[in-house]
Amino acid sequence: MNHPIFAANWKMNHGPSEARAFLKTFLTQYQRHYDRTIIFFPPAASIAMVASEVEGRSDILVGAQNIYWQDTGAFTGEISGPIARDAGATVVLVGHSERRHVFGETDDECADKCAAAERAGLRPMLCVGEKLDERDARKTEEVVLRQLRAGFSKLEQIDAFNPIVAYEPVWAIGTGRNATPDDASTIHGVIRDELKAIVGDRARAIPVLYGGSVNSGNAPALLSAPDVDGVLVGGASLNTGSWISIARTRPTAEIAPEELGRE
Ligand code: PGA
């Protein structure tokens, strides 16, 4: 398994003052772990605040939840890759299911956003995942592969490219239902095979995260599943207590059976 990544997607929560209060508590209670990386995706207005609070903690990165695909210009209300970078982001979510299904973002726009991230020196975390009707119609692989291929199709330097992928089944996001570790592992394997077709052996180093109703109870088993390199967490990342216990997760493989009984 790659060095695991624990990513917090705050969505439209935690403006600058709440973000500062959250980070003050988090940083006093969560000591540096050298075997993992934490990423916070705050709303755009809180990126600079989070970046300044975590300065000096190389184990903690800050990301933008979204960028526009143009670098500058008359696009009221948008933020660009260079602006997100200047605010302190080094990572950006692309194609989160809420962007795709609430705001109508297409595969082609996701490809433009990945290319914009590359130009700005931001590491894109491309989100892929099927809706419930697609899952019921057994189209999970088809949908995920289409989103993956399209998302990375406009990169200039695919060999130097350092992306992250997050598999988030849409039916599992914010619903309390999550994929079983076996289901997640199967799709992650499909994603890994496709990454091999795109970047060859470097595919092994590309983290593939699972997201969708992750909490401190299910995180150990998900993180133990083959090809699951981390978690992307929405609701359970908003509260310092639950986020700290997720960020400290060890895979079940490393936990003694008697400890598991107390989880
Ligand atoms: P959730 O959200 O953990 O609340 O299901 C995950 C996400 O949308 O990234």
PDB file of C-alpha atoms and ligand atoms in Angstrom:
ATOM      1  CA  MET A   1       0.000   0.000   0.000  1.00  0.00           C
ATOM      2  CA  ASN A   2       1.135   3.581  -0.691  1.00  0.00           C
ATOM      3  CA  HIS A   3       1.656   5.953   2.201  1.00  0.00           C
ATOM      4  CA  PRO A   4      -2.033   6.603   3.059  1.00  0.00           C
ATOM      5  CA  ILE A   5      -3.802   9.902   2.442  1.00  0.00           C
ATOM      6  CA  PHE A   6      -6.590  11.189   4.689  1.00  0.00           C
ATOM      7  CA  ALA A   7      -8.466  13.940   2.874  1.00  0.00           C
ATOM      8  CA  ALA A   8     -11.139  16.166   4.419  1.00  0.00           C
ATOM      9  CA  ASN A   9     -13.644  17.680   1.992  1.00  0.00           C
ATOM     10  CA  TRP A  10     -15.375  20.406   3.982  1.00  0.00           C
ATOM     11  CA  LYS A  11     -17.694  21.304   1.072  1.00  0.00           C
ATOM     12  CA  MET A  12     -19.549  24.587   1.822  1.00  0.00           C
ATOM     13  CA  ASN A  13     -18.708  24.583   5.541  1.00  0.00           C
ATOM     14  CA  HIS A  14     -16.132  26.302   7.771  1.00  0.00           C
ATOM     15  CA  GLY A  15     -15.477  29.885   6.709  1.00  0.00           C
ATOM     16  CA  PRO A  16     -12.176  31.472   7.793  1.00  0.00           C
ATOM     17  CA  SER A  17     -13.031  31.916  11.504  1.00  0.00           C
ATOM     18  CA  GLU A  18     -14.427  28.407  11.916  1.00  0.00           C
ATOM     19  CA  ALA A  19     -11.527  27.018   9.898  1.00  0.00           C
ATOM     20  CA  ARG A  20      -9.042  28.755  12.200  1.00  0.00           C
ATOM     21  CA  ALA A  21     -10.786  27.431  15.337  1.00  0.00           C
ATOM     22  CA  PHE A  22     -10.892  23.919  13.834  1.00  0.00           C
ATOM     23  CA  LEU A  23      -7.182  23.977  12.971  1.00  0.00           C
ATOM     24  CA  LYS A  24      -6.180  25.298  16.408  1.00  0.00           C
ATOM     25  CA  THR A  25      -7.901  22.320  18.064  1.00  0.00           C
ATOM     26  CA  PHE A  26      -6.757  19.846  15.421  1.00  0.00           C
ATOM     27  CA  LEU A  27      -3.106  20.866  15.593  1.00  0.00           C
ATOM     28  CA  THR A  28      -2.950  20.630  19.376  1.00  0.00           C
ATOM     29  CA  GLN A  29      -4.501  17.154  19.382  1.00  0.00           C
ATOM     30  CA  TYR A  30      -3.128  15.562  16.223  1.00  0.00           C
ATOM     31  CA  GLN A  31       0.622  15.081  16.391  1.00  0.00           C
ATOM     32  CA  ARG A  32       2.634  14.569  13.223  1.00  0.00           C
ATOM     33  CA  HIS A  33       2.475  11.026  11.858  1.00  0.00           C
ATOM     34  CA  TYR A  34       5.310  10.338   9.433  1.00  0.00           C
ATOM     35  CA  ASP A  35       3.476   7.465   7.741  1.00  0.00           C
ATOM     36  CA  ARG A  36       0.545   9.438   6.318  1.00  0.00           C
ATOM     37  CA  THR A  37      -0.540  12.679   4.667  1.00  0.00           C
ATOM     38  CA  ILE A  38      -3.526  14.800   5.648  1.00  0.00           C
ATOM     39  CA  ILE A  39      -5.209  17.050   3.071  1.00  0.00           C
ATOM     40  CA  PHE A  40      -7.804  19.695   3.896  1.00  0.00           C
ATOM     41  CA  PHE A  41     -10.144  20.914   1.160  1.00  0.00           C
ATOM     42  CA  PRO A  42     -11.761  24.012   2.700  1.00  0.00           C
ATOM     43  CA  PRO A  43     -14.075  26.373   0.796  1.00  0.00           C
ATOM     44  CA  ALA A  44     -12.129  28.818  -1.411  1.00  0.00           C
ATOM     45  CA  ALA A  45     -12.449  31.686   1.073  1.00  0.00           C
ATOM     46  CA  SER A  46     -10.735  29.612   3.796  1.00  0.00           C
ATOM     47  CA  ILE A  47      -7.797  28.238   1.767  1.00  0.00           C
ATOM     48  CA  ALA A  48      -5.362  30.977   2.814  1.00  0.00           C
ATOM     49  CA  MET A  49      -6.393  30.705   6.475  1.00  0.00           C
ATOM     50  CA  VAL A  50      -5.903  26.921   6.546  1.00  0.00           C
ATOM     51  CA  ALA A  51      -2.595  27.234   4.669  1.00  0.00           C
ATOM     52  CA  SER A  52      -1.264  29.731   7.189  1.00  0.00           C
ATOM     53  CA  GLU A  53      -2.409  27.627  10.174  1.00  0.00           C
ATOM     54  CA  VAL A  54      -0.662  24.478   8.884  1.00  0.00           C
ATOM     55  CA  GLU A  55       2.526  26.229   7.767  1.00  0.00           C
ATOM     56  CA  GLY A  56       5.561  24.165   8.752  1.00  0.00           C
ATOM     57  CA  ARG A  57       3.587  20.899   8.895  1.00  0.00           C
ATOM     58  CA  SER A  58       4.836  19.019   5.843  1.00  0.00           C
ATOM     59  CA  ASP A  59       2.432  16.174   6.672  1.00  0.00           C
ATOM     60  CA  ILE A  60      -0.571  18.444   6.038  1.00  0.00           C
ATOM     61  CA  LEU A  61      -1.533  19.811   2.617  1.00  0.00           C
ATOM     62  CA  VAL A  62      -4.248  22.224   1.573  1.00  0.00           C
ATOM     63  CA  GLY A  63      -6.384  21.838  -1.517  1.00  0.00           C
ATOM     64  CA  ALA A  64      -9.050  23.731  -3.448  1.00  0.00           C
ATOM     65  CA  GLN A  65     -12.446  22.091  -3.961  1.00  0.00           C
ATOM     66  CA  ASN A  66     -12.682  23.350  -7.528  1.00  0.00           C
ATOM     67  CA  ILE A  67     -10.979  25.622 -10.063  1.00  0.00           C
ATOM     68  CA  TYR A  68     -12.016  27.123 -13.371  1.00  0.00           C
ATOM     69  CA  TRP A  69     -10.156  25.925 -16.456  1.00  0.00           C
ATOM     70  CA  GLN A  70      -9.011  29.356 -17.619  1.00  0.00           C
ATOM     71  CA  ASP A  71      -6.045  30.898 -15.816  1.00  0.00           C
ATOM     72  CA  THR A  72      -7.290  34.490 -15.733  1.00  0.00           C
ATOM     73  CA  GLY A  73     -10.002  36.723 -17.181  1.00  0.00           C
ATOM     74  CA  ALA A  74     -13.601  37.887 -16.925  1.00  0.00           C
ATOM     75  CA  PHE A  75     -15.142  34.900 -15.139  1.00  0.00           C
ATOM     76  CA  THR A  76     -16.948  36.419 -12.185  1.00  0.00           C
ATOM     77  CA  GLY A  77     -17.243  34.125  -9.205  1.00  0.00           C
ATOM     78  CA  GLU A  78     -14.626  31.608 -10.305  1.00  0.00           C
ATOM     79  CA  ILE A  79     -11.147  30.928  -8.954  1.00  0.00           C
ATOM     80  CA  SER A  80      -8.306  29.809 -11.206  1.00  0.00           C
ATOM     81  CA  GLY A  81      -5.465  27.360 -10.639  1.00  0.00           C
ATOM     82  CA  PRO A  82      -2.893  30.162 -10.183  1.00  0.00           C
ATOM     83  CA  ILE A  83      -5.164  31.933  -7.655  1.00  0.00           C
ATOM     84  CA  ALA A  84      -5.709  28.724  -5.669  1.00  0.00           C
ATOM     85  CA  ARG A  85      -1.944  28.116  -5.719  1.00  0.00           C
ATOM     86  CA  ASP A  86      -1.228  31.657  -4.594  1.00  0.00           C
ATOM     87  CA  ALA A  87      -3.686  31.206  -1.692  1.00  0.00           C
ATOM     88  CA  GLY A  88      -1.703  28.176  -0.512  1.00  0.00           C
ATOM     89  CA  ALA A  89      -3.327  25.182  -2.231  1.00  0.00           C
ATOM     90  CA  THR A  90      -1.130  22.472  -3.711  1.00  0.00           C
ATOM     91  CA  VAL A  91      -3.927  20.029  -4.585  1.00  0.00           C
ATOM     92  CA  VAL A  92      -7.333  20.462  -6.237  1.00  0.00           C
ATOM     93  CA  LEU A  93     -10.451  18.306  -6.387  1.00  0.00           C
ATOM     94  CA  VAL A  94     -11.686  17.824  -9.939  1.00  0.00           C
ATOM     95  CA  GLY A  95     -15.051  16.334 -10.865  1.00  0.00           C
ATOM     96  CA  HIS A  96     -16.431  15.800  -7.377  1.00  0.00           C
ATOM     97  CA  SER A  97     -19.876  14.244  -7.759  1.00  0.00           C
ATOM     98  CA  GLU A  98     -21.557  17.421  -6.505  1.00  0.00           C
ATOM     99  CA  ARG A  99     -19.775  19.379  -9.248  1.00  0.00           C
ATOM    100  CA  ARG A 100     -20.868  16.788 -11.814  1.00  0.00           C
ATOM    101  CA  HIS A 101     -24.445  16.223 -10.656  1.00  0.00           C
ATOM    102  CA  VAL A 102     -25.480  19.472  -8.949  1.00  0.00           C
ATOM    103  CA  PHE A 103     -23.588  21.880 -11.229  1.00  0.00           C
ATOM    104  CA  GLY A 104     -23.692  19.796 -14.408  1.00  0.00           C
ATOM    105  CA  GLU A 105     -19.936  19.532 -14.906  1.00  0.00           C
ATOM    106  CA  THR A 106     -19.070  17.291 -17.854  1.00  0.00           C
ATOM    107  CA  ASP A 107     -16.185  14.879 -18.448  1.00  0.00           C
ATOM    108  CA  ASP A 108     -14.774  17.380 -20.934  1.00  0.00           C
ATOM    109  CA  GLU A 109     -14.800  20.176 -18.360  1.00  0.00           C
ATOM    110  CA  CYS A 110     -13.078  17.855 -15.871  1.00  0.00           C
ATOM    111  CA  ALA A 111     -10.375  17.241 -18.482  1.00  0.00           C
ATOM    112  CA  ASP A 112      -9.925  21.016 -18.917  1.00  0.00           C
ATOM    113  CA  LYS A 113      -9.708  21.437 -15.143  1.00  0.00           C
ATOM    114  CA  CYS A 114      -7.077  18.698 -14.791  1.00  0.00           C
ATOM    115  CA  ALA A 115      -5.076  20.416 -17.548  1.00  0.00           C
ATOM    116  CA  ALA A 116      -5.485  23.773 -15.753  1.00  0.00           C
ATOM    117  CA  ALA A 117      -4.302  22.160 -12.506  1.00  0.00           C
ATOM    118  CA  GLU A 118      -1.231  20.807 -14.284  1.00  0.00           C
ATOM    119  CA  ARG A 119      -0.404  24.265 -15.696  1.00  0.00           C
ATOM    120  CA  ALA A 120      -0.748  25.816 -12.240  1.00  0.00           C
ATOM    121  CA  GLY A 121       1.390  23.167 -10.529  1.00  0.00           C
ATOM    122  CA  LEU A 122      -1.553  21.817  -8.561  1.00  0.00           C
ATOM    123  CA  ARG A 123      -1.919  18.090  -8.019  1.00  0.00           C
ATOM    124  CA  PRO A 124      -5.402  17.124  -9.226  1.00  0.00           C
ATOM    125  CA  MET A 125      -7.490  14.653  -7.264  1.00  0.00           C
ATOM    126  CA  LEU A 126      -9.873  13.382  -9.947  1.00  0.00           C
ATOM    127  CA  CYS A 127     -13.130  12.065  -8.472  1.00  0.00           C
ATOM    128  CA  VAL A 128     -14.953   9.285 -10.283  1.00  0.00           C
ATOM    129  CA  GLY A 129     -17.985   7.241  -9.336  1.00  0.00           C
ATOM    130  CA  GLU A 130     -21.261   5.812 -10.521  1.00  0.00           C
ATOM    131  CA  LYS A 131     -24.822   6.838  -9.620  1.00  0.00           C
ATOM    132  CA  LEU A 132     -27.233   4.329  -8.119  1.00  0.00           C
ATOM    133  CA  ASP A 133     -29.083   3.677 -11.397  1.00  0.00           C
ATOM    134  CA  GLU A 134     -25.745   3.087 -13.125  1.00  0.00           C
ATOM    135  CA  ARG A 135     -24.728   0.654 -10.403  1.00  0.00           C
ATOM    136  CA  ASP A 136     -28.079  -1.147 -10.676  1.00  0.00           C
ATOM    137  CA  ALA A 137     -27.579  -1.378 -14.445  1.00  0.00           C
ATOM    138  CA  ARG A 138     -24.092  -2.893 -13.778  1.00  0.00           C
ATOM    139  CA  LYS A 139     -22.410   0.050 -15.445  1.00  0.00           C
ATOM    140  CA  THR A 140     -20.027   0.911 -12.604  1.00  0.00           C
ATOM    141  CA  GLU A 141     -16.839  -0.029 -14.472  1.00  0.00           C
ATOM    142  CA  GLU A 142     -17.972   1.600 -17.694  1.00  0.00           C
ATOM    143  CA  VAL A 143     -18.781   4.898 -15.937  1.00  0.00           C
ATOM    144  CA  VAL A 144     -15.643   4.966 -13.804  1.00  0.00           C
ATOM    145  CA  LEU A 145     -13.353   4.147 -16.740  1.00  0.00           C
ATOM    146  CA  ARG A 146     -15.022   6.751 -18.949  1.00  0.00           C
ATOM    147  CA  GLN A 147     -14.576   9.442 -16.280  1.00  0.00           C
ATOM    148  CA  LEU A 148     -10.974   8.399 -15.635  1.00  0.00           C
ATOM    149  CA  ARG A 149      -9.911   8.319 -19.293  1.00  0.00           C
ATOM    150  CA  ALA A 150     -11.666  11.592 -20.067  1.00  0.00           C
ATOM    151  CA  GLY A 151     -10.352  13.373 -16.974  1.00  0.00           C
ATOM    152  CA  PHE A 152      -6.708  12.725 -17.826  1.00  0.00           C
ATOM    153  CA  SER A 153      -7.065  13.107 -21.597  1.00  0.00           C
ATOM    154  CA  LYS A 154      -5.828  16.706 -21.967  1.00  0.00           C
ATOM    155  CA  LEU A 155      -2.657  16.590 -19.911  1.00  0.00           C
ATOM    156  CA  GLU A 156       0.464  17.916 -21.572  1.00  0.00           C
ATOM    157  CA  GLN A 157       3.009  15.820 -19.721  1.00  0.00           C
ATOM    158  CA  ILE A 158       1.346  12.689 -18.608  1.00  0.00           C
ATOM    159  CA  ASP A 159       4.693  11.128 -17.630  1.00  0.00           C
ATOM    160  CA  ALA A 160       5.553  13.852 -15.173  1.00  0.00           C
ATOM    161  CA  PHE A 161       2.019  13.942 -13.928  1.00  0.00           C
ATOM    162  CA  ASN A 162       1.385  13.282 -10.257  1.00  0.00           C
ATOM    163  CA  PRO A 163      -2.370  12.847  -9.878  1.00  0.00           C
ATOM    164  CA  ILE A 164      -4.569  11.299  -7.220  1.00  0.00           C
ATOM    165  CA  VAL A 165      -7.809   9.463  -7.975  1.00  0.00           C
ATOM    166  CA  ALA A 166     -10.780   9.265  -5.608  1.00  0.00           C
ATOM    167  CA  TYR A 167     -13.423   6.614  -6.200  1.00  0.00           C
ATOM    168  CA  GLU A 168     -16.649   7.919  -4.709  1.00  0.00           C
ATOM    169  CA  PRO A 169     -19.815   6.002  -5.588  1.00  0.00           C
ATOM    170  CA  VAL A 170     -22.463   8.729  -5.765  1.00  0.00           C
ATOM    171  CA  TRP A 171     -25.023   6.591  -3.887  1.00  0.00           C
ATOM    172  CA  ALA A 172     -22.621   6.437  -0.922  1.00  0.00           C
ATOM    173  CA  ILE A 173     -21.972  10.157  -0.554  1.00  0.00           C
ATOM    174  CA  GLY A 174     -23.639  11.667   2.493  1.00  0.00           C
ATOM    175  CA  THR A 175     -26.091   8.774   2.688  1.00  0.00           C
ATOM    176  CA  GLY A 176     -24.599   6.656   5.459  1.00  0.00           C
ATOM    177  CA  ARG A 177     -24.239   3.771   2.963  1.00  0.00           C
ATOM    178  CA  ASN A 178     -20.741   2.882   1.937  1.00  0.00           C
ATOM    179  CA  ALA A 179     -19.214   0.372  -0.431  1.00  0.00           C
ATOM    180  CA  THR A 180     -17.903  -2.748   1.287  1.00  0.00           C
ATOM    181  CA  PRO A 181     -14.106  -2.976   1.437  1.00  0.00           C
ATOM    182  CA  ASP A 182     -14.317  -5.802  -1.151  1.00  0.00           C
ATOM    183  CA  ASP A 183     -16.438  -3.716  -3.535  1.00  0.00           C
ATOM    184  CA  ALA A 184     -14.125  -0.738  -3.149  1.00  0.00           C
ATOM    185  CA  SER A 185     -11.094  -2.925  -3.689  1.00  0.00           C
ATOM    186  CA  THR A 186     -12.531  -4.411  -6.891  1.00  0.00           C
ATOM    187  CA  ILE A 187     -13.162  -1.007  -8.459  1.00  0.00           C
ATOM    188  CA  HIS A 188      -9.833   0.333  -7.213  1.00  0.00           C
ATOM    189  CA  GLY A 189      -8.167  -2.610  -8.988  1.00  0.00           C
ATOM    190  CA  VAL A 190      -9.991  -1.693 -12.210  1.00  0.00           C
ATOM    191  CA  ILE A 191      -8.848   1.927 -11.792  1.00  0.00           C
ATOM    192  CA  ARG A 192      -5.255   0.812 -11.123  1.00  0.00           C
ATOM    193  CA  ASP A 193      -5.250  -1.336 -14.275  1.00  0.00           C
ATOM    194  CA  GLU A 194      -6.474   1.580 -16.347  1.00  0.00           C
ATOM    195  CA  LEU A 195      -3.841   3.852 -14.802  1.00  0.00           C
ATOM    196  CA  LYS A 196      -1.231   1.278 -15.855  1.00  0.00           C
ATOM    197  CA  ALA A 197      -2.520   1.547 -19.400  1.00  0.00           C
ATOM    198  CA  ILE A 198      -2.160   5.347 -19.172  1.00  0.00           C
ATOM    199  CA  VAL A 199       1.137   5.819 -17.301  1.00  0.00           C
ATOM    200  CA  GLY A 200       2.710   2.348 -17.193  1.00  0.00           C
ATOM    201  CA  ASP A 201       4.520   1.275 -14.027  1.00  0.00           C
ATOM    202  CA  ARG A 202       4.115   4.692 -12.426  1.00  0.00           C
ATOM    203  CA  ALA A 203       0.480   3.728 -11.874  1.00  0.00           C
ATOM    204  CA  ARG A 204       1.523   1.937  -8.692  1.00  0.00           C
ATOM    205  CA  ALA A 205       2.537   5.257  -7.144  1.00  0.00           C
ATOM    206  CA  ILE A 206      -0.775   6.977  -7.939  1.00  0.00           C
ATOM    207  CA  PRO A 207      -2.917   6.980  -4.789  1.00  0.00           C
ATOM    208  CA  VAL A 208      -6.488   5.779  -5.265  1.00  0.00           C
ATOM    209  CA  LEU A 209      -8.700   6.967  -2.402  1.00  0.00           C
ATOM    210  CA  TYR A 210     -12.159   5.767  -1.406  1.00  0.00           C
ATOM    211  CA  GLY A 211     -14.887   8.244  -0.460  1.00  0.00           C
ATOM    212  CA  GLY A 212     -18.556   7.990   0.511  1.00  0.00           C
ATOM    213  CA  SER A 213     -19.840   7.892   4.127  1.00  0.00           C
ATOM    214  CA  VAL A 214     -16.418   7.116   5.578  1.00  0.00           C
ATOM    215  CA  ASN A 215     -16.325   7.363   9.373  1.00  0.00           C
ATOM    216  CA  SER A 216     -14.046   6.249  12.191  1.00  0.00           C
ATOM    217  CA  GLY A 217     -15.874   2.912  12.405  1.00  0.00           C
ATOM    218  CA  ASN A 218     -15.509   1.825   8.772  1.00  0.00           C
ATOM    219  CA  ALA A 219     -12.186   3.532   7.963  1.00  0.00           C
ATOM    220  CA  PRO A 220      -9.894   0.752   9.327  1.00  0.00           C
ATOM    221  CA  ALA A 221     -11.481  -1.963   7.164  1.00  0.00           C
ATOM    222  CA  LEU A 222     -11.601   0.256   4.063  1.00  0.00           C
ATOM    223  CA  LEU A 223      -7.950   1.210   4.510  1.00  0.00           C
ATOM    224  CA  SER A 224      -7.021  -2.462   4.825  1.00  0.00           C
ATOM    225  CA  ALA A 225      -8.585  -3.339   1.467  1.00  0.00           C
ATOM    226  CA  PRO A 226      -6.096  -3.939  -1.365  1.00  0.00           C
ATOM    227  CA  ASP A 227      -5.573  -0.924  -3.622  1.00  0.00           C
ATOM    228  CA  VAL A 228      -7.292   1.487  -1.197  1.00  0.00           C
ATOM    229  CA  ASP A 229      -4.637   4.137  -0.511  1.00  0.00           C
ATOM    230  CA  GLY A 230      -6.623   6.531   1.605  1.00  0.00           C
ATOM    231  CA  VAL A 231      -9.997   8.097   2.218  1.00  0.00           C
ATOM    232  CA  LEU A 232     -11.827  11.246   1.107  1.00  0.00           C
ATOM    233  CA  VAL A 233     -14.201  12.242   3.875  1.00  0.00           C
ATOM    234  CA  GLY A 234     -17.061  14.746   3.838  1.00  0.00           C
ATOM    235  CA  GLY A 235     -19.470  14.839   6.810  1.00  0.00           C
ATOM    236  CA  ALA A 236     -17.198  13.101   9.306  1.00  0.00           C
ATOM    237  CA  SER A 237     -14.364  15.562   8.617  1.00  0.00           C
ATOM    238  CA  LEU A 238     -16.322  18.582   9.878  1.00  0.00           C
ATOM    239  CA  ASN A 239     -15.991  17.782  13.548  1.00  0.00           C
ATOM    240  CA  THR A 240     -12.502  17.765  15.095  1.00  0.00           C
ATOM    241  CA  GLY A 241     -13.167  14.679  17.246  1.00  0.00           C
ATOM    242  CA  SER A 242     -14.376  12.429  14.447  1.00  0.00           C
ATOM    243  CA  TRP A 243     -11.788  13.768  11.997  1.00  0.00           C
ATOM    244  CA  ILE A 244      -8.909  13.176  14.410  1.00  0.00           C
ATOM    245  CA  SER A 245      -9.990   9.608  15.023  1.00  0.00           C
ATOM    246  CA  ILE A 246     -10.193   9.006  11.252  1.00  0.00           C
ATOM    247  CA  ALA A 247      -6.813  10.675  10.679  1.00  0.00           C
ATOM    248  CA  ARG A 248      -5.261   8.350  13.252  1.00  0.00           C
ATOM    249  CA  THR A 249      -6.715   5.206  11.662  1.00  0.00           C
ATOM    250  CA  ARG A 250      -4.525   2.177  11.317  1.00  0.00           C
ATOM    251  CA  PRO A 251      -5.582  -0.536   8.868  1.00  0.00           C
ATOM    252  CA  THR A 252      -7.300  -3.464  10.629  1.00  0.00           C
ATOM    253  CA  ALA A 253      -4.376  -5.641   9.559  1.00  0.00           C
ATOM    254  CA  GLU A 254      -2.247  -3.738  12.095  1.00  0.00           C
ATOM    255  CA  ILE A 255      -4.801  -3.834  14.911  1.00  0.00           C
ATOM    256  CA  ALA A 256      -4.849  -6.662  17.420  1.00  0.00           C
ATOM    257  CA  PRO A 257      -8.195  -8.557  17.492  1.00  0.00           C
ATOM    258  CA  GLU A 258      -8.839  -7.593  21.132  1.00  0.00           C
ATOM    259  CA  GLU A 259      -8.393  -3.908  20.205  1.00  0.00           C
ATOM    260  CA  LEU A 260     -10.834  -4.279  17.299  1.00  0.00           C
ATOM    261  CA  GLY A 261     -13.528  -5.341  19.752  1.00  0.00           C
ATOM    262  CA  ARG A 262     -13.220  -1.938  21.354  1.00  0.00           C
ATOM    263  CA  GLU A 263     -13.412   0.076  18.082  1.00  0.00           C
TER     264      GLU A 263
HETATM  265  P1  PGA B   1     -19.369  12.001   2.811  1.00  0.00           P
HETATM  266  O1  PGA B   1     -18.811  12.871   1.567  1.00  0.00           O
HETATM  267  O2  PGA B   1     -18.171  11.490   3.563  1.00  0.00           O
HETATM  268  O3  PGA B   1     -20.178  12.987   3.607  1.00  0.00           O
HETATM  269  O4  PGA B   1     -20.189  10.900   2.243  1.00  0.00           O
HETATM  270  C1  PGA B   1     -17.691  12.438   0.831  1.00  0.00           C
HETATM  271  C2  PGA B   1     -17.422  13.403  -0.289  1.00  0.00           C
HETATM  272  O5  PGA B   1     -18.373  13.950  -0.856  1.00  0.00           O
HETATM  273  O6  PGA B   1     -16.261  13.639  -0.674  1.00  0.00           O
END
